[in-house]
Coordinates of C-alpha atoms and ligand atoms in Angstrom, one line a residue:
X1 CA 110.7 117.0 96.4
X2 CA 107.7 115.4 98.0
X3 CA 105.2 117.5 95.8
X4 CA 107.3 116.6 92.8
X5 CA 106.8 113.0 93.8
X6 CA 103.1 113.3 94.3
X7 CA 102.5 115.2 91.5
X8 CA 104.2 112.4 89.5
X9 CA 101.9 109.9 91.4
X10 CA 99.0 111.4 90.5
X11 CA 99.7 111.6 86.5
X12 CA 100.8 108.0 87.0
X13 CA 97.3 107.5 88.6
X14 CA 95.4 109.8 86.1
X15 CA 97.3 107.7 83.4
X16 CA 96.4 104.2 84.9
X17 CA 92.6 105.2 85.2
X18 CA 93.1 106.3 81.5
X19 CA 94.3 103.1 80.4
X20 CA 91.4 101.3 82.4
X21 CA 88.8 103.4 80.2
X22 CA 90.4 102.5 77.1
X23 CA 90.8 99.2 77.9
X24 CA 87.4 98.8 79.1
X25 CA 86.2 100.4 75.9
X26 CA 88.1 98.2 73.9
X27 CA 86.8 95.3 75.3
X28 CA 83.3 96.3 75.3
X29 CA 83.9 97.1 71.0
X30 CA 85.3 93.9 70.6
X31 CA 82.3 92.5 72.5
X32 CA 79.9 94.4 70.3
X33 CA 81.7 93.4 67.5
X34 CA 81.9 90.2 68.0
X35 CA 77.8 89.7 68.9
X36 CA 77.6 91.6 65.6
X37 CA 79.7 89.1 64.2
X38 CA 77.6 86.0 65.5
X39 CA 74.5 87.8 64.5
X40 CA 75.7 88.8 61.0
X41 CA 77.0 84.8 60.3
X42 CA 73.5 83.4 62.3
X43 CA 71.6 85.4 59.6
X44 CA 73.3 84.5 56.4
X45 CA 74.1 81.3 57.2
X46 CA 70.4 80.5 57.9
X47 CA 69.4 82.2 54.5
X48 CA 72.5 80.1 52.1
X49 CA 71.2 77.1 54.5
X50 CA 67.6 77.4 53.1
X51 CA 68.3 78.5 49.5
X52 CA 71.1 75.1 49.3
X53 CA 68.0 73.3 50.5
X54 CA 65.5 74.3 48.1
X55 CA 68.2 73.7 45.1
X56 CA 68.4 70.3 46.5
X57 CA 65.4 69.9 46.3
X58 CA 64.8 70.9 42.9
X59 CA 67.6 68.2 41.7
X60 CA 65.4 65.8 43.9
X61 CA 62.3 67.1 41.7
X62 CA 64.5 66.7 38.4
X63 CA 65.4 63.4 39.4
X64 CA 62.0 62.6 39.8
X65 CA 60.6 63.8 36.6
X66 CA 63.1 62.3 34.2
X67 CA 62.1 59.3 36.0
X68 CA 58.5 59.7 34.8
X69 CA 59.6 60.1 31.6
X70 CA 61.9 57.1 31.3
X71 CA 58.9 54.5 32.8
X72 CA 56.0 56.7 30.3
X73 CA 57.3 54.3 27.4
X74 CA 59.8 51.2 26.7
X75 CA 62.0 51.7 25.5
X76 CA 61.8 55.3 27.4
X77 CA 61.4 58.5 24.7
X78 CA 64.9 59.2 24.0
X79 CA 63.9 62.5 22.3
X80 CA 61.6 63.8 25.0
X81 CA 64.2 62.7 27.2
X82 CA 67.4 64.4 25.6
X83 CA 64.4 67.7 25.2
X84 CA 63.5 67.7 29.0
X85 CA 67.4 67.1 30.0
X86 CA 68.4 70.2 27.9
X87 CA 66.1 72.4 28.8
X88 CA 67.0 71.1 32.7
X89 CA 70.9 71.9 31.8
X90 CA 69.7 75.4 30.2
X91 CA 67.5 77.1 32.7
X92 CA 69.9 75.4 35.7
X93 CA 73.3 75.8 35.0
X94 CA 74.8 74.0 37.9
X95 CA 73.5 70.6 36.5
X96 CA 76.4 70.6 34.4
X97 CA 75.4 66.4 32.8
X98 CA 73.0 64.2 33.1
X99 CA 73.5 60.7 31.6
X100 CA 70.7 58.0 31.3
X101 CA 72.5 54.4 31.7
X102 CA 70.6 51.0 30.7
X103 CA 71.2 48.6 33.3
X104 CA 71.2 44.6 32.0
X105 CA 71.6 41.8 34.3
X106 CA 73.3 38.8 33.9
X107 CA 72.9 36.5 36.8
X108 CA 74.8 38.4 39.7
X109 CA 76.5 40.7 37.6
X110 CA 75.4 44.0 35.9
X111 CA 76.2 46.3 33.1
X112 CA 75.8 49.5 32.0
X113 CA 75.6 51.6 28.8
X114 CA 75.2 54.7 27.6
X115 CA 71.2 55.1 26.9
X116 CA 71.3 58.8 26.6
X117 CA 74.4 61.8 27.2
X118 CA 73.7 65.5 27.6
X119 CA 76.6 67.6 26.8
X120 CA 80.5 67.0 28.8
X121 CA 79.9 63.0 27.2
X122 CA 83.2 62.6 28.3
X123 CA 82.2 61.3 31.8
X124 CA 80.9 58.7 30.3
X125 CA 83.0 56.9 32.4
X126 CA 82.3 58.5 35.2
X127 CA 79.1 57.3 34.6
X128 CA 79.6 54.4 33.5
X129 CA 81.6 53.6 37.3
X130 CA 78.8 55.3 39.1
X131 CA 76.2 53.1 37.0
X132 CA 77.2 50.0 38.4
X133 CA 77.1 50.9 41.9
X134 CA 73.4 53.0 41.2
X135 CA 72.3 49.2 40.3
X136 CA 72.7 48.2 43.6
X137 CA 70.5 50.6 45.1
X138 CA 66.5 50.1 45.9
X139 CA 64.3 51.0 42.5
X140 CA 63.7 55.0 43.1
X141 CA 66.3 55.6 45.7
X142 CA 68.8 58.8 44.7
X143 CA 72.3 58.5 46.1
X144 CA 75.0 61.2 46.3
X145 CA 78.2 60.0 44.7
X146 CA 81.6 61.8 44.8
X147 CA 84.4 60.9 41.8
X148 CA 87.9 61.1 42.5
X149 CA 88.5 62.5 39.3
X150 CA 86.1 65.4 39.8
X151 CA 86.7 66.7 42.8
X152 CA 84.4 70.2 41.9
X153 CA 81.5 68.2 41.5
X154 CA 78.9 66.2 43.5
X155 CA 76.7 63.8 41.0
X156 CA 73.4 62.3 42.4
X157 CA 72.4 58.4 41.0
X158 CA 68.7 57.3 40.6
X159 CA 67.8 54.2 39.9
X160 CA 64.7 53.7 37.8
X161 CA 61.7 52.3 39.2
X162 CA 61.4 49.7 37.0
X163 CA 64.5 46.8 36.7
X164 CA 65.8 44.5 34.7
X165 CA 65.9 46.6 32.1
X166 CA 66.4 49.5 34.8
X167 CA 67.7 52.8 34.2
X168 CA 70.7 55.0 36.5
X169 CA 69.9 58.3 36.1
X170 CA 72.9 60.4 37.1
X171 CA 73.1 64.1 37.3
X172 CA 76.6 66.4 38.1
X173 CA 76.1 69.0 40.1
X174 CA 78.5 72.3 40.3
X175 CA 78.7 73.1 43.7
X176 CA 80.1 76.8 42.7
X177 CA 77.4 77.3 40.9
X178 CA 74.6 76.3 43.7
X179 CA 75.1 79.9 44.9
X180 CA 74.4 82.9 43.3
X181 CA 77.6 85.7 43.6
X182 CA 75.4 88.0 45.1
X183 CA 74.2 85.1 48.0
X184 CA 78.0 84.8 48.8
X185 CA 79.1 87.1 51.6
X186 CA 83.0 88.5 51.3
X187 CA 83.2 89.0 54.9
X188 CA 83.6 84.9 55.7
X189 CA 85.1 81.7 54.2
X190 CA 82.5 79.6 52.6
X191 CA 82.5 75.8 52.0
X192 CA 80.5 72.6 50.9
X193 CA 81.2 69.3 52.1
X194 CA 80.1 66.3 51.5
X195 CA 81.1 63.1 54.1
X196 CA 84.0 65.2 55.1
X197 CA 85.5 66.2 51.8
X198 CA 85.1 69.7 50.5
X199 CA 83.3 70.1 47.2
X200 CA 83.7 74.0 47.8
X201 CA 85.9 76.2 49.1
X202 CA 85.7 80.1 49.1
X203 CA 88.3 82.3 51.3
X204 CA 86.8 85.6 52.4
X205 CA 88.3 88.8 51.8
X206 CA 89.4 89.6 55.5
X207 CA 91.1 85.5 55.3
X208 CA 94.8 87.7 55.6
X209 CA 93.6 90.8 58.0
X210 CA 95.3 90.6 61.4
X211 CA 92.9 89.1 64.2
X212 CA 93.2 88.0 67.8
X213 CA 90.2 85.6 68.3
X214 CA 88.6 82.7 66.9
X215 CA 86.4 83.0 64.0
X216 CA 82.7 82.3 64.4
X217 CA 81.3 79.4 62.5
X218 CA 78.1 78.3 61.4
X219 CA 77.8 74.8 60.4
X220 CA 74.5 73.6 58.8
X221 CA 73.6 69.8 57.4
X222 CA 71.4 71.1 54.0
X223 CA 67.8 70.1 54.3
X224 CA 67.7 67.0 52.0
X225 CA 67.7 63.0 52.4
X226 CA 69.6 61.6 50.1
X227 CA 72.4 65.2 49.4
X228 CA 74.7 65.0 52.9
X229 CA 75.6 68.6 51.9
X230 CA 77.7 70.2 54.9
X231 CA 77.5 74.0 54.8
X232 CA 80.1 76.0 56.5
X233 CA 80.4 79.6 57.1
X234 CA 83.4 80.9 59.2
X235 CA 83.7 85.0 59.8
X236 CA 87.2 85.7 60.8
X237 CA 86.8 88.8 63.7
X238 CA 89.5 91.4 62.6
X239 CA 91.2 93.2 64.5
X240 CA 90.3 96.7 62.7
X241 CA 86.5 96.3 62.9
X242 CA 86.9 94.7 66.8
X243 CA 88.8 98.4 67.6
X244 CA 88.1 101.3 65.3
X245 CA 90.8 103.1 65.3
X246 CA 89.0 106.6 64.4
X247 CA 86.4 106.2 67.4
X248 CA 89.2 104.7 69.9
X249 CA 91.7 107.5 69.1
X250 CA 88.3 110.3 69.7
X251 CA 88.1 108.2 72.8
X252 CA 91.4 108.5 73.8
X253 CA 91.4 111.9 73.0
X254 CA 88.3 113.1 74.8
X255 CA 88.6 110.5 78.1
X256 CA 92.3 112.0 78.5
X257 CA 91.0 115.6 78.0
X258 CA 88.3 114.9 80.4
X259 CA 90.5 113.3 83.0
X260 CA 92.6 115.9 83.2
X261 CA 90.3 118.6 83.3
X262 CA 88.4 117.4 86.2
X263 CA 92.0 116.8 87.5
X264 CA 93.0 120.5 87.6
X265 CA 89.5 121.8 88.6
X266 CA 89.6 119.2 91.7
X267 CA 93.1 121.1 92.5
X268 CA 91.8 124.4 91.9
X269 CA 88.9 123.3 94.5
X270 CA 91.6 121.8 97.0
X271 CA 93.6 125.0 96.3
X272 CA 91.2 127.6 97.1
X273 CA 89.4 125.4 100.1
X274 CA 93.3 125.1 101.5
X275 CA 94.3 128.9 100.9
X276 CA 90.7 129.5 102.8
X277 CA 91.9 127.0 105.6
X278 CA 95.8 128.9 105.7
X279 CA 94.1 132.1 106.0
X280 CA 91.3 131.2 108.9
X281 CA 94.9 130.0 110.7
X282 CA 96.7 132.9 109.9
X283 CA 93.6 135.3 111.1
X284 CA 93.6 132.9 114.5
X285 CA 97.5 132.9 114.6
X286 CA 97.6 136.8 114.7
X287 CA 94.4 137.3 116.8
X288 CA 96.7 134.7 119.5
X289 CA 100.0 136.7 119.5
X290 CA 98.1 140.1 119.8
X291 CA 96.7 138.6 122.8
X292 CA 100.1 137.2 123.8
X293 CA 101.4 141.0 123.1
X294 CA 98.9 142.7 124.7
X295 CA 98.9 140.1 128.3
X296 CA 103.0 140.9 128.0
X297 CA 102.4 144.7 128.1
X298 CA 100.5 143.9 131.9
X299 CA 103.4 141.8 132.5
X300 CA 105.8 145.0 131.7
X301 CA 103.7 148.0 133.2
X302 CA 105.1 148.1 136.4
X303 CA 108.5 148.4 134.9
X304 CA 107.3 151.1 132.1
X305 CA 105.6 152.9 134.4
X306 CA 108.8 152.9 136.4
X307 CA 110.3 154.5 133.3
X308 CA 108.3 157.0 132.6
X309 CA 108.5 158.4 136.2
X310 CA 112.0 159.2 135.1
X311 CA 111.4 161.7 132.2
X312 CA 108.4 162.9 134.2
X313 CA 110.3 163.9 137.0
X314 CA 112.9 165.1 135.2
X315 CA 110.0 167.5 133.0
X316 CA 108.6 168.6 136.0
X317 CA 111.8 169.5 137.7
X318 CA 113.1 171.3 134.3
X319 CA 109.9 173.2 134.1
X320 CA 109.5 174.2 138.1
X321 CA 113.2 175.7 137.6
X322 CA 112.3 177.7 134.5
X323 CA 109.3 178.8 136.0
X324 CA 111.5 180.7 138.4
X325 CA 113.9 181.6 136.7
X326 CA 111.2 183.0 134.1
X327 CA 109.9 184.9 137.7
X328 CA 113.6 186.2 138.5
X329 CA 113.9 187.6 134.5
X330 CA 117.6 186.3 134.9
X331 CA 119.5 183.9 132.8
X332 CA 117.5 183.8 129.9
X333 CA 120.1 181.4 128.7
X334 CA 119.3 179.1 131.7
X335 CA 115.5 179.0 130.8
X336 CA 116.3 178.0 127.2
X337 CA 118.3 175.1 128.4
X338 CA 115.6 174.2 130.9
X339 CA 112.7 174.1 128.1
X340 CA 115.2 172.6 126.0
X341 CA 116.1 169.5 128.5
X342 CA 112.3 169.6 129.0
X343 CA 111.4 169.1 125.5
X344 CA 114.2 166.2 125.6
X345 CA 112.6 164.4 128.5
X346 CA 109.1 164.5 126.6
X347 CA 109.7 163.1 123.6
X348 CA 111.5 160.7 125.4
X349 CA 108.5 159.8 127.5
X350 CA 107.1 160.0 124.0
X351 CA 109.3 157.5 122.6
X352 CA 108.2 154.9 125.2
X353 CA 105.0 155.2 124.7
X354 CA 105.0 155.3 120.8
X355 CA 107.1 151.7 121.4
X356 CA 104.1 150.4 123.7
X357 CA 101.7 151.2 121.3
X358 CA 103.2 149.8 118.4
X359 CA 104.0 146.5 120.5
X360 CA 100.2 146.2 121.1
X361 CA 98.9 147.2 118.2
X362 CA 96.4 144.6 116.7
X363 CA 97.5 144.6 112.5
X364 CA 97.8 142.8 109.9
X365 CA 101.1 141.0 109.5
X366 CA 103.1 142.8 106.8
X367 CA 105.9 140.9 105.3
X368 CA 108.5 143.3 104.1
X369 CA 112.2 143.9 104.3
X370 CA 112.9 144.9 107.9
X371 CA 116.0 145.9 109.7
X372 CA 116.3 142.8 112.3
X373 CA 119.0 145.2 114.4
X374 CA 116.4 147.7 115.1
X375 CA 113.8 145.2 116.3
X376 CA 116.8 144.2 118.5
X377 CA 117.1 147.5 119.8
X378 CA 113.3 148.5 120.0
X379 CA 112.9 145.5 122.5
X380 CA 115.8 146.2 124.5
X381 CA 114.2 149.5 125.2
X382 CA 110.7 148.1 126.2
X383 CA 112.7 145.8 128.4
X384 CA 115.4 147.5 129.7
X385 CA 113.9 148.7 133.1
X386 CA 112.4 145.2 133.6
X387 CA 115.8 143.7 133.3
X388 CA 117.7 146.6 135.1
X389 CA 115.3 145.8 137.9
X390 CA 115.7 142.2 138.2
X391 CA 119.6 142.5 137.7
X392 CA 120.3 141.2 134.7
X393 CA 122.4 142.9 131.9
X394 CA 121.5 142.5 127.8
X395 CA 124.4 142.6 125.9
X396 CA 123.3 143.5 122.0
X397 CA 125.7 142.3 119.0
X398 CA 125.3 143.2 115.7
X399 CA 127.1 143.2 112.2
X400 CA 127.2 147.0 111.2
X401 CA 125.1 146.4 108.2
X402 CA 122.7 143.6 109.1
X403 CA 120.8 142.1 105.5
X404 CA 117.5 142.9 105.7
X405 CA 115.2 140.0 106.1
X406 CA 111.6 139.8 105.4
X407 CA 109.6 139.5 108.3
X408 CA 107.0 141.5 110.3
X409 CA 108.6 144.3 112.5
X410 CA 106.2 143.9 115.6
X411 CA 106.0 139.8 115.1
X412 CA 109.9 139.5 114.7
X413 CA 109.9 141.9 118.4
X414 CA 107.4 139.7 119.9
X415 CA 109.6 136.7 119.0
X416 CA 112.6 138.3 120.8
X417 CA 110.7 139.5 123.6
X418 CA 109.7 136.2 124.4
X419 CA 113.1 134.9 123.6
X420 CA 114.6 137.6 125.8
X421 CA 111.7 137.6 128.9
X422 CA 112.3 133.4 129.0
X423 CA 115.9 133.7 129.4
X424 CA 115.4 136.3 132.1
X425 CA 112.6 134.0 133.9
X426 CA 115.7 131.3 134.1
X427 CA 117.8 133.9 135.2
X428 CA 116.1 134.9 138.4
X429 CA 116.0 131.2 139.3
X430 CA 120.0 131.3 139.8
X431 CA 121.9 133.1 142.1
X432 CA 124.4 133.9 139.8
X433 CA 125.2 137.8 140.3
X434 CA 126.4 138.4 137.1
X435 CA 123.2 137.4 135.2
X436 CA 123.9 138.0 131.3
X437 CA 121.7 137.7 128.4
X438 CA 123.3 137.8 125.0
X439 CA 121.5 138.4 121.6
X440 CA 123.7 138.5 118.7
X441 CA 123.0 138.4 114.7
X442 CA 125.5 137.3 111.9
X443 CA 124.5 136.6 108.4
X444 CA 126.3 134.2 106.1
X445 CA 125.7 132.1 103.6
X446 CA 122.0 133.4 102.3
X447 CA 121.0 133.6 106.2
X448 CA 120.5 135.6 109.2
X449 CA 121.5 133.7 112.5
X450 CA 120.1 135.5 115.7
X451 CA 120.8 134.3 118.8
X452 CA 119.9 134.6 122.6
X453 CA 121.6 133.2 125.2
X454 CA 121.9 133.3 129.0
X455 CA 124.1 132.2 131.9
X456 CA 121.3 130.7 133.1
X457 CA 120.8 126.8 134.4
X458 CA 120.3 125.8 131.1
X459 CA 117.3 123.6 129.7
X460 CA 116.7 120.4 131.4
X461 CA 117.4 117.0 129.6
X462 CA 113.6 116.0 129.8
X463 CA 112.5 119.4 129.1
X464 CA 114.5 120.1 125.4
X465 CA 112.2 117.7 123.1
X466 CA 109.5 119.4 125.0
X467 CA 110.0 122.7 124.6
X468 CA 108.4 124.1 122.0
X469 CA 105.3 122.2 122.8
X470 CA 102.0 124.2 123.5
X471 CA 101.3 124.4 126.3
X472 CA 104.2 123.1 128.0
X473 CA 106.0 124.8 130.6
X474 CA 107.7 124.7 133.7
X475 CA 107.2 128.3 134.8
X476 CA 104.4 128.8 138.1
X477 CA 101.7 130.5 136.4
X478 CA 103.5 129.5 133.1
X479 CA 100.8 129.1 129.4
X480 CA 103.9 127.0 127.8
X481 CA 102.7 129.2 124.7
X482 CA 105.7 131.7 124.2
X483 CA 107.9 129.5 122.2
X484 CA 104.9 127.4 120.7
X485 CA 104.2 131.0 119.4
X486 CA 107.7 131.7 118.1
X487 CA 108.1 128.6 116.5
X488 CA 105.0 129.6 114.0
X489 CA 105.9 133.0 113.4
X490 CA 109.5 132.2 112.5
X491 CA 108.2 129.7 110.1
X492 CA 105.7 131.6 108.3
X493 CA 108.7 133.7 107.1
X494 CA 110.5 130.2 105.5
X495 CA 112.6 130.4 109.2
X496 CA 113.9 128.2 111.7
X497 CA 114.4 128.4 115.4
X498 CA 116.2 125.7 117.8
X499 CA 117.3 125.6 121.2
X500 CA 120.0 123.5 122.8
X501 CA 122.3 124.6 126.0
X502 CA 125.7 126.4 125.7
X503 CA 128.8 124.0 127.2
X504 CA 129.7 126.7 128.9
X505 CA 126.0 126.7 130.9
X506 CA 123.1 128.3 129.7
X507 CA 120.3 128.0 127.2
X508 CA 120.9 129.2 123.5
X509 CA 117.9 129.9 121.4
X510 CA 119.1 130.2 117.4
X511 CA 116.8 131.7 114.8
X512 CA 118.1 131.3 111.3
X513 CA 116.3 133.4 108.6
X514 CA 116.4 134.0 104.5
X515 CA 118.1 137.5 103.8
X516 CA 115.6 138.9 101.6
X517 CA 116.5 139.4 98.3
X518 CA 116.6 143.3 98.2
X519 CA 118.3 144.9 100.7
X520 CA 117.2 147.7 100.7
X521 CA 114.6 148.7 103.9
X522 CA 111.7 150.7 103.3
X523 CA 110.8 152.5 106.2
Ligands
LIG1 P1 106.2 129.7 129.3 O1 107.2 130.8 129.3 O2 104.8 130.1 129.5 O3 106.6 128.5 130.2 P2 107.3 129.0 126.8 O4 106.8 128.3 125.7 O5 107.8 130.4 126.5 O6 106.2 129.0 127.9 O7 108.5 128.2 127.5 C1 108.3 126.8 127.7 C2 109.3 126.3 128.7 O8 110.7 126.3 128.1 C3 109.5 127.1 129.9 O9 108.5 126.8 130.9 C4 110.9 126.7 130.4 O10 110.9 125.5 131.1 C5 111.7 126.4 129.1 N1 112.5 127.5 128.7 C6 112.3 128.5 127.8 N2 113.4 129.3 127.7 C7 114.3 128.9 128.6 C8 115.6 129.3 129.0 N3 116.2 130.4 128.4 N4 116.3 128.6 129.9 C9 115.7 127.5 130.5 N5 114.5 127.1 130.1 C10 113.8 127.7 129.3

């Protein structure tokens, strides 16, 4: 559950760190984009600013020379005039009209007429308005004059140098056709304004495309004196060129690859440096209960030696009998039953021994399915004469067919030795005379409960949370690392071991173990 949990933490974390790349990368594309942007609108706006400036300055120059013309002769060559004005309109097609007005004066007031039309005559009236107001300006000066009627076109108003007769020159401008197609980029709105009203208005193509930020503008007064052209450029940033979606989605694609890869070969690192760790324990684990086994087997000699004096004795007096009765050449039948007692007697001596040895022996822990019953009985035998001795009787209870469990044979006998030899060690302390030690295994439910138990004084409050402690003990001479010992071993098989004391008095020690899933026991 808790590894579920984690795992789902770390995907959540790969996932957030994910998103933080993308986002990062999005930002820093939309920065890039939008410098680009700036850069892009800086660059043509500079170049339309410059061009605008020079046409303005060409009406300037056009201005100037019909001037010259109208004060080389009076009355001013109308012919030359209508020639030069033609060939203006021809070669510069934005200079849609340009009218020559004779001023009279009158006192204070003044009026126009028509001195000379070149094509679209019908703004003479247009002309005719501006005319009146051209009289008022200084002799020479060019004005900029917006019509209400015309709203496409700027004209410009010069007033001759000479007066009174004086001339208004007046030229219309087509502010559409001050830039070339090719000058006009797609990419941004363009317009041309003059004192705040917009002579010119063109919508770029990406004017609809979705976009999150402000467009960039660059705003430019046109180089001239007397044309207030405003120039505006504004490059609306869109979303698709701020993000492209074909390099986002590699992105995406390749960070979320890479995230995950250096994910699973971080695990497979932690995996094997764990797996390296678990086995170093296990190695130090095995190399500590051999030790424990092996110190146990001092603990024991007296008693086994004890034991062996029995089928020794027994061989010796077998074999001294059929000595002479091999020397008297009677009973033959008596001799066979002495070497056949005597053969007994040594593989029982055999038997001990072969236990001893297997107890100590320093191996490998095997996990296999194992007979829990026998280990029962195997260390009731190493015991037995160190129990007879100090009094104390082992009763053994066992289902008929005890499920196999998987387990090590020697480590599961070492567990119940310890079990056992703690529960006698209480024992002695009482002077109970019918000192009893119970070990009993059920199975139920997927399990195998073993106990042991005693009649002992039982565990002292202060001493249960305690017990299974390394190193604690309350035994003179005592490591404290019997139960520490039993506690790992009976978990590295996916077991369990408590303690607590019987109400009846006594100490219980309960073991509860998977039943392996075959049954069967390979011996
Ligand atoms: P040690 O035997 O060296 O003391 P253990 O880890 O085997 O170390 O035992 C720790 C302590 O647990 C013992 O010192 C004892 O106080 C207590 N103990 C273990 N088994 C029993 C029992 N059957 N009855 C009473 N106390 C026990």
């Amino acid at each position: 559950m808790a590894d579920k949990k984690r795992s789902w933490q770390t995907y959540l974390a790969i996932a957030a760190i994910w998103l933080l790349i993308m986002l990062v990368f999005v930002a820093y594309s939309a920065r890039q984009s939008i410098n680009q942007a700036r850069d892009e609108v800086r660059q043509t706006g500079t170049a339309l600013h410059r061009v605008l400036s020079q046409r303005a300055a060409q009406h300037d120059a056009h201005l100037t020379s019909l001037n010259a013309l109208i004060l080389s002769a009076n009355p001013p060559p109308v012919d030359a005039l209508r020639q030069v004005s033609r060939n203006i309109i021809r070669f510069y097609p934005r200079i849609s009209i340009i009218d020559v007005m004779l001023l009279t004066r009158e006192g204070a007031r003044v009026s126009a007429q028509p001195f000379l039309m070149v094509d679209e005559s019908e703004h003479e009236t247009i002309a005719g308005a501006f005319a009146v107001q051209i009289a008022g300006q200084k002799p020479g000066e060019v004005r900029t004059y917006l019509s209400d009627k015309v709203g496409d076109r700027y004209y410009l108003g010069k007033k001759s140098d000479n007066s009174n007769p004086g001339y208004a020159i007046i030229m219309a401008i087509n502010p559409a056709l001050m830039i070339e197609p090719n000058e006009r980029p797609d990419w941004a709105d363009l317009s041309l304004s003059i004192d705040g009203k917009t002579i010119l208005q063109q919508h770029s193509a990406l004017q609809n495309a979705p976009s999150l930020l402000k467009p960039v503008v660059y705003t430019q007064q046109i180089d001239s004196q007397n044309q207030p052209l405003l120039l505006t450029l504004s490059r609306p940033i869109v979303l698709s060129e701020m993000i492209d979606p074909r390099r986002t989605a590699l992105l995406a694609v390749v960070s979320l690859l890479a995230l995950l890869v250096s994910y699973s070969l971080w695990q497979s690192v932690r995996a094997a440096k764990k797996a390296e760790q678990k086995a170093q324990l296990l190695e130090h684990e095995t190399r500590l209960a051999h030790a424990a086994r092996v110190n146990s087997m001092g603990e024991l000699a007296s008693g086994i030696a004890h034991e062996l004096t029995q089928p020794l004795t027994a061989l010796l007096s077998q074999s001294q009998a059929a000595l002479r009765l091999e020397a008297s050449g009677e009973r033959p039948d008596l001799l066979k039953q002495a070497l056949t007692a005597n053969v007994r007697e040594a593989s029982r001596a055999g038997e001990i021994l072969k236990r001893m040895r297997n107890y100590m022996s320093n191996h490998e822990p095997q996990r296999k399915p194992m007979d829990i019953s026998q280990s029962i009985r195997d260390v009731s035998e190493l015991l037995r004469t160190d129990l007879a001795q100090r009094n104390i009787t082992l009763l053994i209870q066992t289902e008929k067919n005890t499920p196999a469990i998987m387990g090590d044979a020697v480590e599961m006998e070492q567990v119940l030795y310890n079990l056992i030899r703690n529960a006698a060690d209480s024992l002695v302390q009482t002077e109970k005379t019918d000192k009893q030690i119970s070990v009993t295994a059920r199975s139920g439910q997927g399990q195998l409960v073993i106990t042991v138990s005693d009649n002992g004084s039982g565990i002292a409050d202060d001493v249960l949370p305690r017990l299974f402690e390394p190193f604690f003990t309350t035994r003179n001479g005592g490591m404290g690392l019997g139960l520490a010992l039993c506690t790992t071993l009976i978990e590295r098989i996916d077991g369990e071991i408590t303690a607590a004391n019987r109400p009846e008095g006594g100490a219980e020690f309960t073991i509860a173990l998977p039943v392996a899933e075959t049954s069967s026991i390979k011996v």
